[in-house]
Amino acid sequence: MNAAEWKEKLSRVGESFSSAISGAAAGNIAEVELQFLGRKGELALLLRDLGSFTIEEKKELGRLGNELKARLVAALEARKAELGGGKSKAAAGLDLTLSGLPFPKGSLHPITQTIVRLSEAYLKLGFAMADGCHIEDDRHNFEALNFPPDHPARDMQDTFYVGVKDSSGKDMLLRTHTSPVQIRSMMAAPPPLRVFHPGRVFRSEAVDASHSFVFHQVEGLYVDRNVSMADLKWTVDAFIKDLFGSSAKVRFAPSYFPFVEPGAQVEISCVFCGGKADKCPVCKSTGWLEMLGAGMVHPNVLKACGHDPEKWSGFAFGAGVERFAMLLFGIKDMRMFYENDLRVWKQL
Ligand SMILES: [Zn+2]
């Protein structure tokens, strides 16, 4: 075969492609593609014959072959588009009225949802949101909160130190509670103030069903003239009823936290057994659940923030978010919050 014959064959391939493609239906367009443009298609076979030509001829004929190939590909795509995709019988029979595949939208993590619910309850009571930092100095996390150096109360909170000293030469740490936000709020603005802060805290704890080295707390603080324990009780009661309904009951028991005096442990009637305490594993058949730590702001804390305890008084409370989330979502093991198993979250 000489060059002229090859060109003749090439133009015949082009012509027969043109008639094949114009008559092609959606069902056989793939066959046309294979016949002309496939690995063993007419064009490929012809291009393979170029091996026996001179270099000059190969250059010219190769260029013609590639030009035709480009035309064929473009014509094929145009025809497919005309036929509505046309790649297969299924595509040709595309039903645009069918509903689409579901697209998972996702949702907020249960801990975040719980924080939102707790925050909303306090925003309704006139509290403003406050913020703090995860890495704290000794002063904000302990000292100003009435934890003197070497005080045994510090042992209640196993602390992660970050290996950096603050300006007074003390070790910086990952905050062990959200209470430093009380100090930051009181130092930032004079009373009266009413602030609420949710956030992440860190303690060197072994992980089990009810402990983790990272967890979440919420913190509330109200400082004004003549704030009393009665204000604290009313506020906590209103908050618990907002969250668990008007039948939820609240009781206070004496407790100790260095930054409050008097301090109280707040218990609510068990939301699982309704306080009936009949063989209830959640409240261990006591009918009550420990939910918050609270109390009147210690005079030393007010003094540390530059406020006169004779003039101002306040209450503070704190609680674990995971504890509320476990009750709200019926989750028994705290570790589930961090494993993020979608099979669990999809049930909520
Ligand atoms: Zn119970």
Coordinates of C-alpha atoms and ligand atoms in Angstrom, one line a residue:
M1 CA 0.0 0.0 0.0
N2 CA 1.4 3.4 -0.9
A3 CA 0.6 6.7 0.6
A4 CA -2.1 7.6 -1.8
E5 CA -3.9 4.3 -1.2
W6 CA -3.6 4.9 2.5
K7 CA -5.2 8.3 2.2
E8 CA -8.0 6.8 0.1
K9 CA -8.7 4.2 2.8
L10 CA -8.6 6.9 5.5
S11 CA -11.2 9.0 3.7
R12 CA -13.4 5.9 3.3
V13 CA -13.2 5.3 7.0
G14 CA -14.3 8.9 7.6
E15 CA -17.2 8.5 5.2
S16 CA -18.5 5.2 6.5
F17 CA -18.2 6.6 10.1
S18 CA -20.3 9.6 9.0
S19 CA -23.1 7.4 7.7
A20 CA -22.9 5.1 10.7
I21 CA -23.1 7.9 13.2
S22 CA -26.0 9.7 11.6
G23 CA -28.0 6.5 11.7
A24 CA -26.9 5.5 15.2
A25 CA -29.5 5.2 17.9
A26 CA -28.9 5.4 21.6
G27 CA -28.8 1.6 21.8
N28 CA -26.0 1.1 19.3
I29 CA -23.8 4.2 19.6
A30 CA -21.4 2.2 21.7
E31 CA -21.0 -0.3 18.9
V32 CA -20.2 2.5 16.4
E33 CA -17.6 3.8 18.8
L34 CA -16.0 0.4 19.1
Q35 CA -16.0 -0.2 15.4
F36 CA -14.2 3.0 14.5
L37 CA -12.4 4.2 17.6
G38 CA -11.8 1.0 19.5
R39 CA -8.4 -0.4 20.2
K40 CA -8.9 -2.8 17.3
G41 CA -11.2 -0.4 15.4
E42 CA -10.9 0.6 11.8
L43 CA -8.9 3.8 12.5
A44 CA -6.5 2.0 14.9
L45 CA -5.8 -0.7 12.3
L46 CA -5.1 1.9 9.6
L47 CA -2.7 3.8 11.9
R48 CA -0.9 0.6 12.6
D49 CA -0.1 0.3 8.9
L50 CA 2.0 3.5 9.1
G51 CA 4.9 1.4 10.2
S52 CA 5.9 0.5 6.7
F53 CA 6.1 4.1 5.4
T54 CA 9.1 6.5 5.3
I55 CA 9.6 9.0 8.1
E56 CA 8.4 11.9 5.9
E57 CA 5.3 9.9 4.9
K58 CA 4.6 8.9 8.5
K59 CA 4.6 12.5 9.6
E60 CA 2.1 13.6 7.0
L61 CA -0.2 10.5 7.2
G62 CA 0.0 10.4 11.0
R63 CA -1.2 14.0 11.1
L64 CA -4.1 13.2 8.8
G65 CA -5.0 10.2 10.9
N66 CA -5.0 12.2 14.1
E67 CA -7.1 14.9 12.6
L68 CA -9.7 12.4 11.5
K69 CA -9.6 10.8 15.0
A70 CA -10.3 14.1 16.6
R71 CA -13.2 14.7 14.2
L72 CA -14.6 11.3 14.9
V73 CA -14.4 11.8 18.7
A74 CA -16.1 15.2 18.5
A75 CA -18.9 13.8 16.2
L76 CA -19.4 10.9 18.5
E77 CA -19.7 13.1 21.6
A78 CA -22.1 15.4 19.8
R79 CA -24.3 12.5 18.7
K80 CA -24.3 11.1 22.3
A81 CA -25.4 14.5 23.6
E82 CA -28.2 14.6 21.0
L83 CA -29.4 11.1 22.1
G84 CA -29.4 12.1 25.7
G85 CA -26.2 10.6 27.1
G86 CA -26.6 7.5 25.0
K87 CA -23.8 5.5 26.7
S88 CA -26.1 2.6 27.4
K89 CA -29.7 1.5 27.2
A90 CA -30.1 2.4 30.8
A91 CA -28.8 5.9 30.3
A92 CA -31.0 6.3 27.2
G93 CA -34.0 5.3 29.3
L94 CA -33.1 7.9 32.0
D95 CA -36.1 8.8 34.1
L96 CA -35.7 12.3 35.3
T97 CA -38.9 12.1 37.4
L98 CA -37.3 9.6 39.8
S99 CA -36.2 11.0 43.2
G100 CA -32.5 11.4 43.6
L101 CA -30.1 9.4 45.8
P102 CA -30.3 10.5 49.4
F103 CA -27.5 12.8 50.4
P104 CA -26.5 12.6 54.1
K105 CA -26.8 16.1 55.5
G106 CA -25.3 15.3 58.9
S107 CA -26.1 17.0 62.2
L108 CA -24.5 18.5 65.2
H109 CA -22.7 16.2 67.6
P110 CA -24.8 15.3 70.7
I111 CA -22.3 17.1 72.9
T112 CA -22.7 20.2 70.8
Q113 CA -26.5 19.8 70.8
T114 CA -26.5 19.5 74.6
I115 CA -24.3 22.6 75.0
V116 CA -26.7 24.5 72.8
R117 CA -29.7 23.4 74.9
L118 CA -28.0 24.3 78.2
S119 CA -26.8 27.7 76.8
E120 CA -30.3 28.5 75.5
A121 CA -31.8 27.7 78.9
Y122 CA -29.4 30.2 80.6
L123 CA -29.6 32.9 77.9
K124 CA -33.4 32.9 78.6
L125 CA -32.6 33.7 82.3
G126 CA -30.5 36.7 81.3
F127 CA -27.0 35.2 81.3
A128 CA -24.5 36.4 78.7
M129 CA -22.0 34.0 77.0
A130 CA -18.4 34.3 78.2
D131 CA -15.2 32.7 76.9
G132 CA -11.9 31.5 78.2
C133 CA -8.8 29.6 77.1
H134 CA -7.9 25.9 77.1
I135 CA -4.3 26.6 78.3
E136 CA -4.4 28.5 81.6
D137 CA -2.0 29.7 84.1
D138 CA -1.9 28.6 87.7
R139 CA -3.5 31.9 88.9
H140 CA -6.7 31.6 86.9
N141 CA -7.1 27.9 87.2
F142 CA -6.3 27.6 90.9
E143 CA -4.9 30.4 92.9
A144 CA -7.6 33.1 92.3
L145 CA -10.2 30.4 92.8
N146 CA -9.0 29.9 96.4
F147 CA -6.8 26.9 95.7
P148 CA -3.6 28.0 97.6
P149 CA -0.3 26.4 96.5
D150 CA 0.1 22.9 98.0
H151 CA -3.6 22.9 99.2
P152 CA -5.0 19.3 99.1
A153 CA -8.0 20.5 97.1
R154 CA -5.6 20.6 94.1
D155 CA -5.4 16.9 94.3
M156 CA -9.1 16.7 93.4
Q157 CA -8.1 17.6 89.9
D158 CA -5.3 15.6 88.2
T159 CA -3.7 18.1 86.0
F160 CA -1.9 18.1 82.7
Y161 CA 1.0 20.5 82.7
V162 CA 2.2 21.7 79.3
G163 CA 5.9 22.2 80.2
V164 CA 5.8 26.0 79.8
K165 CA 6.2 28.6 82.6
D166 CA 3.9 31.6 83.0
S167 CA 5.2 35.1 83.8
S168 CA 5.4 34.4 87.5
G169 CA 7.4 31.2 86.9
K170 CA 4.5 28.8 87.5
D171 CA 3.7 25.9 85.2
M172 CA 1.0 26.5 82.5
L173 CA -1.6 23.8 82.3
L174 CA -4.6 22.5 80.4
R175 CA -7.5 23.9 82.4
T176 CA -9.0 21.3 84.7
H177 CA -12.4 23.1 84.9
T178 CA -14.3 26.0 83.3
S179 CA -14.1 28.0 86.5
P180 CA -11.2 30.1 85.4
V181 CA -13.8 31.8 83.2
Q182 CA -15.3 33.2 86.4
I183 CA -12.0 34.9 87.2
R184 CA -11.6 36.2 83.7
S185 CA -15.1 37.6 83.6
M186 CA -14.8 39.2 87.0
M187 CA -11.5 40.8 86.1
A188 CA -12.8 42.0 82.7
A189 CA -15.8 43.8 83.9
P190 CA -17.1 45.1 87.3
P191 CA -20.3 43.6 88.8
P192 CA -23.1 43.3 88.2
L193 CA -22.5 40.5 85.8
R194 CA -24.2 37.3 84.8
V195 CA -22.2 35.0 82.6
F196 CA -22.4 31.5 81.2
H197 CA -19.6 29.5 79.7
P198 CA -19.6 26.1 78.1
G199 CA -16.2 24.5 77.2
R200 CA -13.7 21.7 77.1
V201 CA -11.6 20.7 80.1
F202 CA -8.8 18.3 80.7
R203 CA -7.8 16.0 83.5
S204 CA -5.3 13.2 83.7
E205 CA -7.9 10.5 84.2
A206 CA -8.1 6.9 83.0
V207 CA -10.9 6.5 80.5
D208 CA -13.9 4.4 81.5
A209 CA -17.7 4.5 81.2
S210 CA -18.0 7.7 83.2
H211 CA -14.5 9.3 83.0
S212 CA -12.3 10.8 80.2
F213 CA -9.2 12.8 80.0
V214 CA -11.1 15.4 78.0
F215 CA -14.7 16.3 78.7
H216 CA -17.0 19.3 78.7
Q217 CA -18.3 21.6 81.4
V218 CA -20.7 24.5 81.7
E219 CA -20.1 27.3 84.2
G220 CA -22.4 30.0 85.4
L221 CA -21.7 33.1 87.5
Y222 CA -23.9 35.8 88.9
V223 CA -22.4 38.6 90.9
D224 CA -24.5 41.6 92.1
R225 CA -25.5 43.3 95.3
N226 CA -27.5 41.1 97.8
V227 CA -27.3 37.9 95.7
S228 CA -28.3 35.0 98.0
M229 CA -28.6 31.3 98.1
A230 CA -32.3 31.7 97.3
D231 CA -31.3 33.2 94.0
L232 CA -29.1 30.3 93.3
K233 CA -31.8 27.8 94.1
W234 CA -34.4 29.5 92.0
T235 CA -32.0 29.8 89.0
V236 CA -31.0 26.1 89.1
D237 CA -34.6 25.0 89.6
A238 CA -35.8 27.1 86.6
F239 CA -32.9 25.7 84.5
I240 CA -33.6 22.0 85.4
K241 CA -37.4 22.4 84.8
D242 CA -36.6 24.0 81.4
L243 CA -34.5 21.0 80.5
F244 CA -36.4 18.1 82.0
G245 CA -39.9 19.4 82.4
S246 CA -41.9 20.9 85.2
S247 CA -42.2 17.7 87.2
A248 CA -38.4 17.6 87.8
K249 CA -37.4 18.2 91.4
V250 CA -34.1 19.8 92.7
R251 CA -32.5 19.3 96.1
F252 CA -29.3 20.7 97.5
A253 CA -26.8 18.9 99.8
P254 CA -23.7 20.4 101.4
S255 CA -20.5 19.9 99.5
Y256 CA -17.0 21.4 99.3
F257 CA -15.4 23.4 96.5
P258 CA -12.6 25.8 97.4
F259 CA -14.1 28.7 95.4
V260 CA -17.6 28.7 97.0
E261 CA -18.8 29.1 100.6
P262 CA -21.2 27.5 101.4
G263 CA -20.9 24.9 98.7
A264 CA -23.6 22.5 97.5
Q265 CA -24.1 19.5 95.4
V266 CA -27.3 19.8 93.4
E267 CA -29.3 16.7 92.8
I268 CA -32.3 16.3 90.5
S269 CA -35.1 13.7 90.7
C270 CA -34.1 10.7 88.4
V271 CA -35.4 11.4 84.9
F272 CA -35.4 7.6 84.2
C273 CA -37.6 6.3 87.0
G274 CA -39.3 9.6 87.8
G275 CA -37.8 9.6 91.3
K276 CA -39.6 6.3 92.1
A277 CA -36.2 4.6 92.6
D278 CA -37.6 1.2 91.9
K279 CA -34.7 -1.0 90.8
C280 CA -33.4 1.9 88.7
P281 CA -29.7 1.3 87.5
V282 CA -29.3 5.0 86.6
C283 CA -29.9 6.5 90.0
K284 CA -28.9 3.3 91.7
S285 CA -32.4 3.2 93.2
T286 CA -31.9 6.4 95.2
G287 CA -34.3 8.4 93.0
W288 CA -31.8 11.2 92.7
L289 CA -29.0 12.1 90.3
E290 CA -26.0 14.4 91.1
M291 CA -25.9 17.0 88.4
L292 CA -24.2 20.2 89.5
G293 CA -21.8 21.7 91.9
A294 CA -22.8 25.1 93.1
G295 CA -22.5 27.6 95.9
M296 CA -22.0 31.2 96.9
V297 CA -18.8 32.8 95.5
H298 CA -16.1 32.7 98.2
P299 CA -15.1 36.1 99.5
N300 CA -11.4 35.3 98.7
V301 CA -12.4 34.8 95.0
L302 CA -14.1 38.2 94.9
K303 CA -11.1 39.8 96.6
A304 CA -8.7 38.1 94.1
C305 CA -10.6 39.8 91.3
G306 CA -10.5 43.2 93.0
H307 CA -14.1 43.3 94.2
D308 CA -15.2 44.1 97.8
P309 CA -17.0 41.0 99.3
E310 CA -18.8 43.4 101.7
K311 CA -20.4 45.1 98.8
W312 CA -20.8 42.3 96.3
S313 CA -22.0 38.7 96.5
G314 CA -22.6 36.1 94.0
F315 CA -23.3 32.5 93.2
A316 CA -21.6 30.1 90.8
F317 CA -22.4 26.6 89.5
G318 CA -20.8 24.1 87.2
A319 CA -21.8 20.8 85.6
G320 CA -20.5 18.2 83.3
V321 CA -22.0 18.4 79.8
E322 CA -21.5 14.7 79.1
R323 CA -23.7 13.9 82.2
F324 CA -26.6 16.0 80.8
A325 CA -26.1 14.5 77.3
M326 CA -26.2 11.0 78.7
L327 CA -29.6 11.7 80.3
L328 CA -31.0 13.7 77.3
F329 CA -30.0 11.0 74.8
G330 CA -30.2 7.9 76.9
I331 CA -26.5 7.1 76.5
K332 CA -25.0 4.9 79.2
D333 CA -21.3 5.0 78.3
M334 CA -19.4 8.3 78.0
R335 CA -16.8 6.8 75.6
M336 CA -19.5 6.7 72.9
F337 CA -19.3 10.5 72.7
Y338 CA -15.8 10.3 71.4
E339 CA -15.9 7.1 69.3
N340 CA -18.3 8.8 66.9
D341 CA -19.8 5.6 65.6
L342 CA -22.4 6.8 63.0
R343 CA -24.5 3.7 63.8
V344 CA -25.1 5.2 67.2
W345 CA -25.6 8.8 66.1
K346 CA -28.1 7.9 63.4
Q347 CA -30.4 6.5 66.1
L348 CA -30.6 9.8 68.0
Ligands
ZN1 ZN -33.8 6.3 88.7

